Tab-separated table of C-alpha atoms in Angstrom:
chain	number	residue	atom	x	y	z
A	169	MET	CA	-14.565	-5.683	30.287
A	170	SER	CA	-11.222	-7.487	30.439
A	171	ASP	CA	-8.203	-5.775	28.829
A	172	ARG	CA	-6.859	-9.326	27.981
A	173	PHE	CA	-6.678	-10.559	24.608
A	174	PRO	CA	-6.771	-14.451	23.941
A	175	PRO	CA	-3.945	-16.601	23.828
A	176	GLY	CA	-2.874	-16.672	19.827
A	177	PHE	CA	-4.049	-13.293	18.840
A	178	LEU	CA	-1.982	-12.034	16.584
A	179	TRP	CA	0.013	-8.846	17.145
A	180	GLY	CA	1.065	-7.418	13.833
A	181	ALA	CA	3.151	-4.559	11.887
A	182	ALA	CA	2.492	-4.022	8.582
A	183	THR	CA	4.115	-2.240	5.490
A	184	SER	CA	4.107	-2.767	1.641
A	185	ALA	CA	6.753	-3.090	-0.610
A	186	TYR	CA	7.245	0.468	-2.630
A	187	GLN	CA	7.022	2.077	0.373
A	188	ILE	CA	9.917	0.496	2.090
A	189	GLU	CA	12.019	-1.591	0.021
A	190	GLY	CA	13.675	0.786	-2.327
A	191	ALA	CA	16.021	-1.108	-4.908
A	192	THR	CA	13.732	0.125	-7.946
A	193	ALA	CA	15.962	-0.593	-10.825
A	194	GLU	CA	17.665	-4.013	-8.993
A	195	ASP	CA	17.751	-7.423	-9.820
A	196	GLY	CA	15.538	-6.976	-12.961
A	197	ARG	CA	12.974	-4.950	-11.264
A	198	THR	CA	11.122	-2.668	-13.358
A	199	PRO	CA	8.892	0.451	-12.905
A	200	SER	CA	5.137	0.274	-11.508
A	201	ILE	CA	2.653	2.699	-11.805
A	202	TRP	CA	4.117	4.463	-8.411
A	203	ASP	CA	7.579	4.854	-9.882
A	204	THR	CA	6.131	6.727	-12.994
A	205	PHE	CA	3.793	8.515	-11.078
A	206	SER	CA	6.394	9.636	-8.336
A	207	HIS	CA	8.679	10.756	-10.798
A	208	THR	CA	6.080	13.418	-12.357
A	209	PRO	CA	6.564	16.513	-11.292
A	210	GLY	CA	3.880	17.845	-8.820
A	211	ARG	CA	2.287	14.439	-7.944
A	212	THR	CA	3.964	13.909	-4.838
A	213	ALA	CA	5.335	16.512	-1.632
A	214	ASP	CA	8.255	17.810	-2.624
A	215	GLY	CA	9.098	15.334	-5.204
A	216	ASP	CA	9.802	12.788	-3.515
A	217	THR	CA	9.993	8.878	-4.990
A	218	GLY	CA	10.172	5.278	-3.162
A	219	ASP	CA	13.591	4.881	-5.180
A	220	LEU	CA	15.320	4.259	-1.806
A	221	ALA	CA	12.344	4.602	0.347
A	222	VAL	CA	13.999	3.033	3.526
A	223	ASP	CA	16.118	0.286	1.738
A	224	HIS	CA	14.314	-2.499	3.470
A	225	TYR	CA	15.726	-4.382	0.310
A	226	HIS	CA	19.072	-4.384	1.884
A	227	ARG	CA	18.179	-3.790	5.389
A	228	MET	CA	15.668	-6.599	5.697
A	229	ARG	CA	17.705	-9.093	7.959
A	230	GLU	CA	17.972	-5.942	10.570
A	231	ASP	CA	14.380	-5.319	10.268
A	232	VAL	CA	13.282	-8.726	11.030
A	233	ALA	CA	15.680	-8.568	14.377
A	234	LEU	CA	14.091	-5.570	15.411
A	235	MET	CA	10.452	-7.271	14.590
A	236	ALA	CA	11.767	-9.853	16.978
A	237	GLU	CA	13.068	-7.483	19.369
A	238	LEU	CA	9.585	-5.852	19.500
A	239	GLY	CA	7.432	-9.084	20.042
A	240	ILE	CA	5.629	-8.610	16.461
A	241	THR	CA	4.054	-12.318	16.306
A	242	SER	CA	3.498	-11.459	12.476
A	243	TYR	CA	4.030	-9.516	9.756
A	244	ARG	CA	2.350	-8.136	7.149
A	245	PHE	CA	4.077	-7.368	3.956
A	246	SER	CA	3.470	-6.577	0.324
A	247	VAL	CA	5.469	-8.320	-3.031
A	248	SER	CA	5.997	-5.997	-5.301
A	249	TRP	CA	4.273	-7.328	-8.790
A	250	SER	CA	7.553	-5.826	-10.819
A	251	ARG	CA	10.140	-7.232	-9.040
A	252	VAL	CA	8.570	-10.835	-9.560
A	253	GLN	CA	7.215	-10.359	-12.741
A	254	PRO	CA	8.419	-7.092	-14.430
A	255	THR	CA	6.093	-6.773	-17.228
A	256	GLY	CA	3.117	-8.156	-15.652
A	257	ARG	CA	3.526	-11.499	-18.138
A	258	GLY	CA	5.601	-14.469	-18.739
A	259	PRO	CA	7.745	-16.453	-16.107
A	260	ALA	CA	8.741	-14.967	-12.891
A	261	VAL	CA	11.903	-13.735	-12.190
A	262	GLN	CA	13.810	-15.615	-9.549
A	263	LEU	CA	15.942	-12.998	-8.356
A	264	GLY	CA	13.023	-11.025	-7.261
A	265	LEU	CA	11.334	-14.205	-5.905
A	266	ASP	CA	14.648	-14.593	-3.893
A	267	PHE	CA	14.208	-11.785	-1.975
A	268	TYR	CA	10.943	-12.715	-0.698
A	269	ARG	CA	12.120	-16.273	-0.056
A	270	ARG	CA	14.611	-15.240	2.154
A	271	LEU	CA	12.583	-12.478	3.895
A	272	VAL	CA	9.704	-15.827	4.677
A	273	ASP	CA	12.736	-17.791	5.685
A	274	GLU	CA	14.119	-14.907	8.075
A	275	LEU	CA	10.696	-14.342	9.493
A	276	LEU	CA	10.157	-17.970	10.511
A	277	ASP	CA	13.557	-18.209	12.046
A	278	HIS	CA	12.312	-15.428	14.084
A	279	ASN	CA	9.030	-17.073	14.731
A	280	ILE	CA	7.425	-14.553	13.125
A	281	THR	CA	4.471	-15.471	11.098
A	282	PRO	CA	4.393	-14.262	7.535
A	283	ALA	CA	1.206	-12.771	5.939
A	284	LEU	CA	1.793	-11.840	2.305
A	285	THR	CA	-0.426	-9.479	0.648
A	286	LEU	CA	-0.170	-9.961	-3.301
A	287	TYR	CA	-1.156	-6.244	-4.123
A	288	HIS	CA	-0.574	-2.803	-2.510
A	289	TRP	CA	-1.122	-0.796	-5.397
A	290	ASP	CA	2.192	-1.282	-7.488
A	291	LEU	CA	0.698	-2.004	-11.028
A	292	PRO	CA	3.649	-3.315	-13.435
A	293	GLN	CA	3.884	0.107	-15.883
A	294	GLU	CA	3.632	-2.250	-18.614
A	295	LEU	CA	0.359	-3.349	-17.647
A	296	GLU	CA	-0.916	0.287	-17.094
A	297	ASP	CA	0.330	1.109	-20.782
A	298	ALA	CA	-1.974	-1.885	-21.783
A	299	GLY	CA	-4.809	-0.080	-20.131
A	300	GLY	CA	-4.626	-0.642	-16.277
A	301	TRP	CA	-7.487	-1.845	-14.265
A	302	PRO	CA	-9.835	-0.514	-16.519
A	303	ALA	CA	-9.071	-3.053	-19.187
A	304	ARG	CA	-10.155	-6.714	-18.409
A	305	ASP	CA	-6.989	-8.324	-19.141
A	306	THR	CA	-5.194	-7.011	-16.183
A	307	ALA	CA	-7.424	-9.373	-13.880
A	308	PHE	CA	-5.887	-12.394	-15.722
A	309	ARG	CA	-2.580	-11.101	-15.813
A	310	PHE	CA	-3.179	-10.660	-11.882
A	311	ALA	CA	-4.201	-14.478	-11.491
A	312	GLU	CA	-1.091	-15.725	-13.391
A	313	TYR	CA	0.965	-13.547	-11.002
A	314	ALA	CA	-0.817	-15.065	-7.960
A	315	THR	CA	-0.143	-18.506	-9.365
A	316	LEU	CA	3.822	-17.859	-9.746
A	317	VAL	CA	4.095	-16.411	-5.991
A	318	GLY	CA	1.700	-18.697	-4.705
A	319	ALA	CA	3.963	-21.733	-5.865
A	320	ALA	CA	7.337	-20.099	-5.028
A	321	LEU	CA	5.842	-19.204	-1.583
A	322	GLY	CA	2.916	-21.368	-0.700
A	323	ASP	CA	4.957	-24.100	1.378
A	324	ARG	CA	6.100	-21.433	3.853
A	325	VAL	CA	3.370	-18.963	3.882
A	326	GLU	CA	0.289	-19.830	5.239
A	327	ARG	CA	-1.706	-16.000	5.455
A	328	TRP	CA	-2.361	-14.629	1.970
A	329	THR	CA	-4.274	-11.336	0.979
A	330	THR	CA	-4.997	-10.626	-2.358
A	331	LEU	CA	-5.733	-7.138	-2.674
A	332	ASN	CA	-5.039	-4.081	-0.429
A	333	GLU	CA	-7.995	-1.181	-0.482
A	334	PRO	CA	-8.895	-1.887	-3.823
A	335	TRP	CA	-11.054	1.221	-3.315
A	336	CYS	CA	-7.743	3.281	-3.513
A	337	SER	CA	-6.872	1.656	-6.661
A	338	ALA	CA	-9.830	2.206	-8.479
A	339	PHE	CA	-11.201	5.278	-7.438
A	340	LEU	CA	-8.324	7.331	-6.198
A	341	GLY	CA	-5.951	5.844	-9.024
A	342	TYR	CA	-8.447	6.552	-12.002
A	343	ALA	CA	-11.063	9.394	-10.582
A	344	SER	CA	-9.559	11.729	-8.285
A	345	GLY	CA	-6.140	11.072	-9.628
A	346	VAL	CA	-4.461	11.229	-6.198
A	347	HIS	CA	-2.792	7.846	-6.166
A	348	ALA	CA	-1.188	6.379	-9.288
A	349	PRO	CA	-1.346	6.084	-12.247
A	350	GLY	CA	-3.135	9.774	-12.002
A	351	ARG	CA	-6.278	9.116	-14.285
A	352	THR	CA	-9.253	11.506	-13.818
A	353	GLU	CA	-11.878	9.087	-15.749
A	354	PRO	CA	-14.780	8.625	-13.812
A	355	ALA	CA	-16.442	5.498	-16.066
A	356	ALA	CA	-12.583	4.044	-15.820
A	357	SER	CA	-12.681	3.626	-12.102
A	358	LEU	CA	-15.753	1.977	-12.150
A	359	SER	CA	-14.561	-0.259	-14.809
A	360	ALA	CA	-11.691	-0.875	-12.397
A	361	ALA	CA	-13.284	-1.508	-9.551
A	362	HIS	CA	-14.810	-4.377	-11.283
A	363	HIS	CA	-11.700	-5.787	-12.498
A	364	LEU	CA	-9.992	-5.676	-9.253
A	365	ASN	CA	-13.169	-7.771	-8.300
A	366	LEU	CA	-12.493	-10.310	-10.535
A	367	ALA	CA	-9.060	-10.063	-10.498
A	368	HIS	CA	-9.582	-11.010	-6.206
A	369	GLY	CA	-11.762	-13.971	-7.387
A	370	LEU	CA	-9.394	-14.947	-9.958
A	371	ALA	CA	-6.344	-14.909	-8.026
A	372	THR	CA	-8.213	-16.775	-4.645
A	373	SER	CA	-9.022	-19.658	-7.078
A	374	ALA	CA	-5.465	-19.606	-8.445
A	375	LEU	CA	-3.910	-19.530	-5.009
A	376	ARG	CA	-6.115	-22.621	-4.070
A	377	SER	CA	-4.841	-24.361	-6.792
A	378	ALA	CA	-1.315	-23.652	-6.324
A	379	MET	CA	-0.941	-23.813	-2.609
A	380	PRO	CA	-1.379	-26.565	0.061
A	381	ALA	CA	-5.289	-26.449	1.102
A	382	ARG	CA	-4.136	-25.462	5.191
A	383	ASN	CA	-3.401	-21.712	3.414
A	384	GLN	CA	-5.688	-19.112	4.484
A	385	ILE	CA	-6.639	-16.330	1.866
A	386	ALA	CA	-8.005	-12.670	2.861
A	387	VAL	CA	-8.784	-9.674	0.917
A	388	SER	CA	-8.080	-6.249	2.837
A	389	LEU	CA	-10.865	-3.659	2.965
A	390	ASN	CA	-11.026	-0.391	3.825
A	391	SER	CA	-14.348	-0.206	4.219
A	392	ALA	CA	-15.656	3.437	5.384
A	393	VAL	CA	-17.797	3.960	8.294
A	394	VAL	CA	-20.289	6.687	6.742
A	395	ARG	CA	-22.380	8.664	9.075
A	396	PRO	CA	-24.994	11.201	8.097
A	397	ARG	CA	-24.942	14.751	9.445
A	398	SER	CA	-28.605	14.611	10.153
A	399	GLN	CA	-31.396	12.289	10.354
A	400	ASP	CA	-33.146	13.971	7.555
A	401	PRO	CA	-33.987	11.292	4.903
A	402	ALA	CA	-31.649	12.986	2.371
A	403	ASP	CA	-28.652	13.047	4.441
A	404	LEU	CA	-29.584	8.974	5.068
A	405	GLU	CA	-30.132	8.919	1.325
A	406	ALA	CA	-26.383	10.212	0.957
A	407	VAL	CA	-24.874	7.785	3.412
A	408	ARG	CA	-26.691	5.006	1.109
A	409	ARG	CA	-24.878	6.301	-1.885
A	410	ILE	CA	-21.276	6.869	-0.386
A	411	ASP	CA	-21.910	3.737	1.250
A	412	ASP	CA	-22.258	1.607	-1.808
A	413	LEU	CA	-19.433	3.602	-3.613
A	414	ALA	CA	-17.121	3.165	-0.383
A	415	ASN	CA	-18.126	-0.502	0.689
A	416	GLY	CA	-20.684	-2.281	-1.338
A	417	VAL	CA	-19.102	-2.048	-4.651
A	418	PHE	CA	-16.297	-4.384	-3.012
A	419	HIS	CA	-17.924	-6.502	-0.717
A	420	GLY	CA	-21.324	-6.834	-2.324
A	421	PRO	CA	-19.543	-9.090	-5.249
A	422	MET	CA	-17.005	-10.516	-2.904
A	423	LEU	CA	-18.836	-11.499	0.178
A	424	HIS	CA	-22.547	-11.843	-1.373
A	425	GLY	CA	-21.773	-12.520	-5.117
A	426	ALA	CA	-23.775	-9.438	-6.078
A	427	TYR	CA	-23.202	-5.693	-6.454
A	428	PRO	CA	-25.598	-3.485	-4.524
A	429	ALA	CA	-29.084	-2.969	-5.794
A	430	ARG	CA	-28.971	0.793	-6.405
A	431	LEU	CA	-25.278	1.265	-7.613
A	432	PHE	CA	-26.188	0.647	-11.177
A	433	ALA	CA	-28.656	3.515	-11.237
A	434	ASP	CA	-26.462	6.098	-9.199
A	435	THR	CA	-24.005	5.629	-11.844
A	436	ALA	CA	-26.035	5.179	-15.152
A	437	SER	CA	-24.705	9.062	-16.298
A	438	LEU	CA	-21.159	7.180	-16.362
A	439	THR	CA	-21.500	3.547	-17.646
A	440	ASP	CA	-23.987	0.667	-18.354
A	441	TRP	CA	-21.644	-1.355	-16.378
A	442	SER	CA	-21.430	-3.817	-19.812
A	443	PHE	CA	-18.070	-4.491	-18.528
A	444	VAL	CA	-19.796	-7.139	-15.903
A	445	ARG	CA	-19.820	-10.147	-18.269
A	446	ASP	CA	-21.855	-13.380	-17.510
A	447	GLY	CA	-20.143	-15.310	-14.940
A	448	ASP	CA	-18.095	-12.653	-13.336
A	449	LEU	CA	-20.059	-12.659	-9.963
A	450	GLY	CA	-19.421	-16.178	-9.791
A	451	ALA	CA	-15.962	-15.728	-10.195
A	452	ILE	CA	-15.627	-12.987	-7.803
A	453	HIS	CA	-17.837	-14.765	-4.981
A	454	GLN	CA	-15.174	-17.106	-3.858
A	455	PRO	CA	-15.032	-18.643	0.067
A	456	LEU	CA	-12.683	-16.643	2.193
A	457	ASP	CA	-10.958	-17.678	5.191
A	458	ALA	CA	-10.696	-14.254	6.697
A	459	LEU	CA	-11.848	-10.781	6.117
A	460	GLY	CA	-9.161	-7.930	6.671
A	461	LEU	CA	-10.288	-4.458	7.765
A	462	ASN	CA	-8.051	-1.336	7.318
A	463	TYR	CA	-9.659	1.705	9.733
A	464	TYR	CA	-8.331	4.960	10.529
A	465	THR	CA	-11.384	7.449	10.746
A	466	THR	CA	-14.954	7.910	10.078
A	467	SER	CA	-16.706	9.977	7.124
A	468	LEU	CA	-19.620	12.466	7.840
A	469	VAL	CA	-22.171	13.343	4.963
A	470	SER	CA	-25.008	15.209	4.114
A	471	ALA	CA	-27.321	15.515	0.628
A	472	ALA	CA	-26.389	19.162	0.576
A	473	ALA	CA	-24.199	20.452	-1.984
A	474	PRO	CA	-20.973	21.949	-0.734
A	475	GLU	CA	-20.384	25.980	-1.154
A	476	PRO	CA	-18.518	26.495	-4.476
A	477	GLY	CA	-15.109	26.062	-4.231
A	478	ALA	CA	-15.250	24.537	-1.058
A	479	PRO	CA	-12.326	21.935	-0.222
A	480	ARG	CA	-14.137	18.173	-0.139
A	481	ALA	CA	-13.596	17.403	3.455
A	482	ASP	CA	-13.380	13.447	2.559
A	483	GLY	CA	-9.877	12.905	3.546
A	484	HIS	CA	-8.650	11.514	0.487
A	485	GLY	CA	-6.259	14.093	-0.795
A	486	ALA	CA	-6.865	17.463	-2.699
A	487	SER	CA	-8.125	17.316	-6.219
A	488	THR	CA	-10.739	18.792	-8.265
A	489	HIS	CA	-11.636	15.650	-9.306
A	490	SER	CA	-13.889	13.641	-6.853
A	491	PRO	CA	-13.353	9.725	-5.868
A	492	TRP	CA	-16.948	9.352	-5.760
A	493	PRO	CA	-18.304	8.703	-9.490
A	494	GLY	CA	-22.098	9.629	-9.295
A	495	ALA	CA	-22.617	11.024	-6.061
A	496	ASP	CA	-21.663	14.813	-6.908
A	497	SER	CA	-24.707	15.753	-4.844
A	498	VAL	CA	-23.025	14.574	-1.693
A	499	ALA	CA	-21.385	16.792	0.489
A	500	PHE	CA	-18.587	15.459	3.133
A	501	HIS	CA	-17.381	17.145	6.322
A	502	GLN	CA	-14.819	17.032	8.603
A	503	PRO	CA	-15.998	15.204	11.753
A	504	PRO	CA	-15.604	17.039	15.072
A	505	GLY	CA	-12.884	15.855	17.386
A	506	GLU	CA	-9.230	15.490	17.665
A	507	ARG	CA	-7.130	15.141	14.580
A	508	THR	CA	-4.155	13.480	13.460
A	509	ALA	CA	-1.400	14.569	11.581
A	510	MET	CA	-2.894	13.225	8.226
A	511	GLY	CA	-6.008	15.462	9.655
A	512	TRP	CA	-8.029	12.738	9.841
A	513	THR	CA	-10.418	12.735	13.152
A	514	ILE	CA	-9.751	10.250	15.743
A	515	ASP	CA	-12.728	8.405	16.850
A	516	ALA	CA	-12.383	4.418	17.781
A	517	SER	CA	-15.761	4.220	17.986
A	518	GLY	CA	-16.096	3.394	14.381
A	519	LEU	CA	-13.668	1.035	14.329
A	520	TYR	CA	-16.623	-1.096	16.892
A	521	ASP	CA	-19.193	-0.288	14.017
A	522	LEU	CA	-17.219	-1.638	11.317
A	523	LEU	CA	-16.153	-4.732	13.324
A	524	LEU	CA	-19.645	-5.403	14.469
A	525	ARG	CA	-21.520	-4.568	10.681
A	526	TYR	CA	-19.325	-7.245	9.215
A	527	THR	CA	-19.752	-9.774	12.206
A	528	LYS	CA	-23.498	-9.255	11.326
A	529	GLU	CA	-22.988	-9.443	7.515
A	530	VAL	CA	-20.903	-12.538	7.371
A	531	PRO	CA	-21.470	-14.441	10.381
A	532	GLY	CA	-18.967	-16.986	11.028
A	533	LEU	CA	-16.098	-15.171	8.492
A	534	PRO	CA	-12.823	-14.390	11.227
A	535	LEU	CA	-12.120	-10.636	10.915
A	536	LEU	CA	-8.469	-9.502	11.038
A	537	VAL	CA	-7.736	-5.403	11.424
A	538	THR	CA	-4.984	-5.387	9.025
A	539	GLU	CA	-4.103	-1.606	9.336
A	540	ASN	CA	-4.442	0.729	12.094
A	541	GLY	CA	-2.786	3.552	13.334
A	542	ALA	CA	-1.945	7.329	13.233
A	543	ALA	CA	0.450	9.668	11.632
A	544	CYS	CA	2.045	12.101	14.009
A	545	ASP	CA	4.365	14.806	13.980
A	546	ASP	CA	7.546	12.787	15.698
A	547	LYS	CA	10.629	14.320	16.368
A	548	PRO	CA	13.715	12.822	18.273
A	549	GLY	CA	14.524	14.572	21.726
A	550	PRO	CA	18.056	15.712	22.622
A	551	ASP	CA	18.855	12.297	23.602
A	552	GLY	CA	17.781	10.646	20.510
A	553	SER	CA	14.834	9.012	21.844
A	554	VAL	CA	11.546	9.516	20.051
A	555	HIS	CA	8.423	9.931	22.352
A	556	ASP	CA	5.157	9.588	20.751
A	557	PRO	CA	2.245	9.865	23.496
A	558	ASP	CA	-0.407	10.731	21.051
A	559	ARG	CA	-0.028	7.566	19.184
A	560	ILE	CA	0.111	5.334	22.578
A	561	ARG	CA	-3.181	6.861	23.195
A	562	TYR	CA	-4.523	6.305	19.972
A	563	LEU	CA	-3.566	2.318	19.976
A	564	TYR	CA	-4.804	1.924	23.741
A	565	ASP	CA	-8.153	3.377	22.545
A	566	HIS	CA	-8.575	1.434	19.334
A	567	LEU	CA	-7.088	-1.663	20.874
A	568	ALA	CA	-9.665	-1.485	23.762
A	569	THR	CA	-12.203	-0.814	21.204
A	570	VAL	CA	-11.164	-4.229	19.389
A	571	ARG	CA	-11.712	-6.119	22.571
A	572	ARG	CA	-14.675	-4.431	23.414
A	573	ALA	CA	-16.069	-5.804	19.817
A	574	MET	CA	-14.786	-9.043	20.506
A	575	GLU	CA	-16.681	-9.002	23.789
A	576	ALA	CA	-19.949	-8.305	21.494
A	577	GLY	CA	-19.410	-11.381	19.197
A	578	ALA	CA	-16.771	-10.041	16.775
A	579	ASP	CA	-14.495	-12.913	16.037
A	580	VAL	CA	-11.199	-10.548	15.330
A	581	ARG	CA	-7.949	-12.802	15.179
A	582	GLY	CA	-5.371	-10.449	15.399
A	583	TYR	CA	-4.431	-6.685	14.752
A	584	TYR	CA	-1.740	-5.028	12.448
A	585	LEU	CA	-0.537	-2.046	13.213
A	586	TRP	CA	0.027	0.602	10.050
A	587	SER	CA	3.146	0.704	10.221
A	588	LEU	CA	6.191	-0.895	11.328
A	589	MET	CA	8.530	1.978	10.158
A	590	ASP	CA	8.269	5.339	8.951
A	591	ASN	CA	8.229	5.234	5.010
A	592	PHE	CA	7.128	6.814	1.693
A	593	GLU	CA	3.786	7.783	2.442
A	594	TRP	CA	2.295	7.583	-0.986
A	595	SER	CA	1.529	11.280	-2.753
A	596	TYR	CA	2.277	12.892	0.900
A	597	GLY	CA	6.048	11.748	0.573
A	598	TYR	CA	8.125	11.610	3.820
A	599	GLY	CA	6.270	13.994	5.006
A	600	LYS	CA	4.090	11.900	7.436
A	601	ARG	CA	5.358	9.605	9.821
A	602	PHE	CA	3.055	6.467	10.755
A	603	GLY	CA	5.737	4.420	11.997
A	604	ALA	CA	6.508	2.744	15.368
A	605	VAL	CA	9.779	2.742	14.361
A	606	TYR	CA	11.170	6.351	13.737
A	607	VAL	CA	13.709	6.366	10.362
A	608	ASP	CA	16.082	9.214	10.075
A	609	TYR	CA	15.467	9.656	6.389
A	610	GLU	CA	19.635	10.830	6.017
A	611	THR	CA	20.988	8.020	7.912
A	612	LEU	CA	18.455	5.545	7.655
A	613	ALA	CA	18.885	4.529	11.551
A	614	ARG	CA	16.192	3.184	13.004
A	615	THR	CA	14.882	4.127	16.636
A	616	PRO	CA	11.827	2.415	17.897
A	617	LYS	CA	9.624	4.638	19.382
A	618	SER	CA	7.823	4.758	22.905
A	619	SER	CA	4.779	3.271	21.310
A	620	ALA	CA	6.784	0.436	19.688
A	621	ARG	CA	7.919	-0.586	23.198
A	622	TRP	CA	4.584	-0.063	24.773
A	623	TYR	CA	3.226	-2.485	21.775
A	624	ALA	CA	6.057	-4.790	22.468
A	625	GLU	CA	4.769	-5.105	26.162
A	626	LEU	CA	1.202	-5.814	25.375
A	627	ALA	CA	2.694	-8.365	22.690
A	628	ARG	CA	4.203	-9.936	25.585
A	629	THR	CA	1.424	-9.893	28.097
A	630	GLY	CA	-1.483	-9.593	25.957
A	631	GLU	CA	-2.766	-7.096	28.494
A	632	LEU	CA	-3.325	-3.637	27.422
A	633	PRO	CA	-0.762	-1.652	29.146
A	634	ALA	CA	-1.627	1.451	30.804
A	635	VAL	CA	-1.025	4.872	29.149
């Protein structure tokens, strides 16, 4: 197998607005659900918030210059909805749009391709107060927001993503409650999933109307790689049930125009799905130019009920409420192998399986790895440098797997490292470091780690450096 990637392959890095921007009350921005959630006692580690984050709002030019130094050829960022449209309704705030205009101009000046994500979990609080994602109207508000951003930036941004990981928005936000807005309502989480799907479809149509035809639209899914603990038929059925909840509930309508056949029966005790209205599936099933896939680890399940009181080993935080509505009989197990600082098992083969799965499911649709990376216990050495050989090995193994999948027929066009820099890691606060760039949270000084230099060499040559 060749370790060389084709010319034009995108060497990217990714972030999200609430995790890095700070400036949460500047230039007209109003609270999002993550502002409210992080300011609620007990919701985040050490009570951490994104109020300052890593102050990217004021250090944007410095950060773009650092990307250029590291050879990043594409930067995937998200727009803060409540910075652009503070109440989730009405006209855009130009000061908010101006920040993203400056960012895009700075990226283009450094020959870095901007890749814009419209939604990375930060719903305006006023829309949550009106019902949030379980409310149908939120999907229509999102389409209006998409139109505002598309009209403002569509002339210079050619790569667009509607939603990032809608599974997390729906099921961690409304079922298990470990993410904002912290609700634990299984039926509402399924309604949220449908309205996120509808929002994606409506926004895709809105963007196509508001932007030049050359622009490319994608969605980023954190599709799970679900494996059985045994080949027992009951364990295989557990895989099917979780696969429908993790994957099919989104890629079914988005890519195929239908929900999985057995999903409605699996969740019939929770909802009759009457929130799915005539015409919705057609509105959701819009042609896409690429599919973004976020991958970190695999899931291991069985049909056996877990021991009473045992923690749920699904890697999605601690909660007595499950993010898997209608799947209480399924047990999750920690896959064997080495783990990252998040406790997630390292298994690059899952990324291969994921890329080949979608190559078969949607032949002809280009793929992007829109997130992949590892949290490590990074610390500066006596000379101030930060060496992270575990992350380098992780990246090497996963990128070698991407290359192997490409040789097996997967049309992968780019890879986005998560994350460009250490940042606010949601409910984990600042305790987990995913960045290729180390951030001193006292001074906010940025220091490229060894992995950043390794990745820069890869971006420069297109060939995997030795580890």
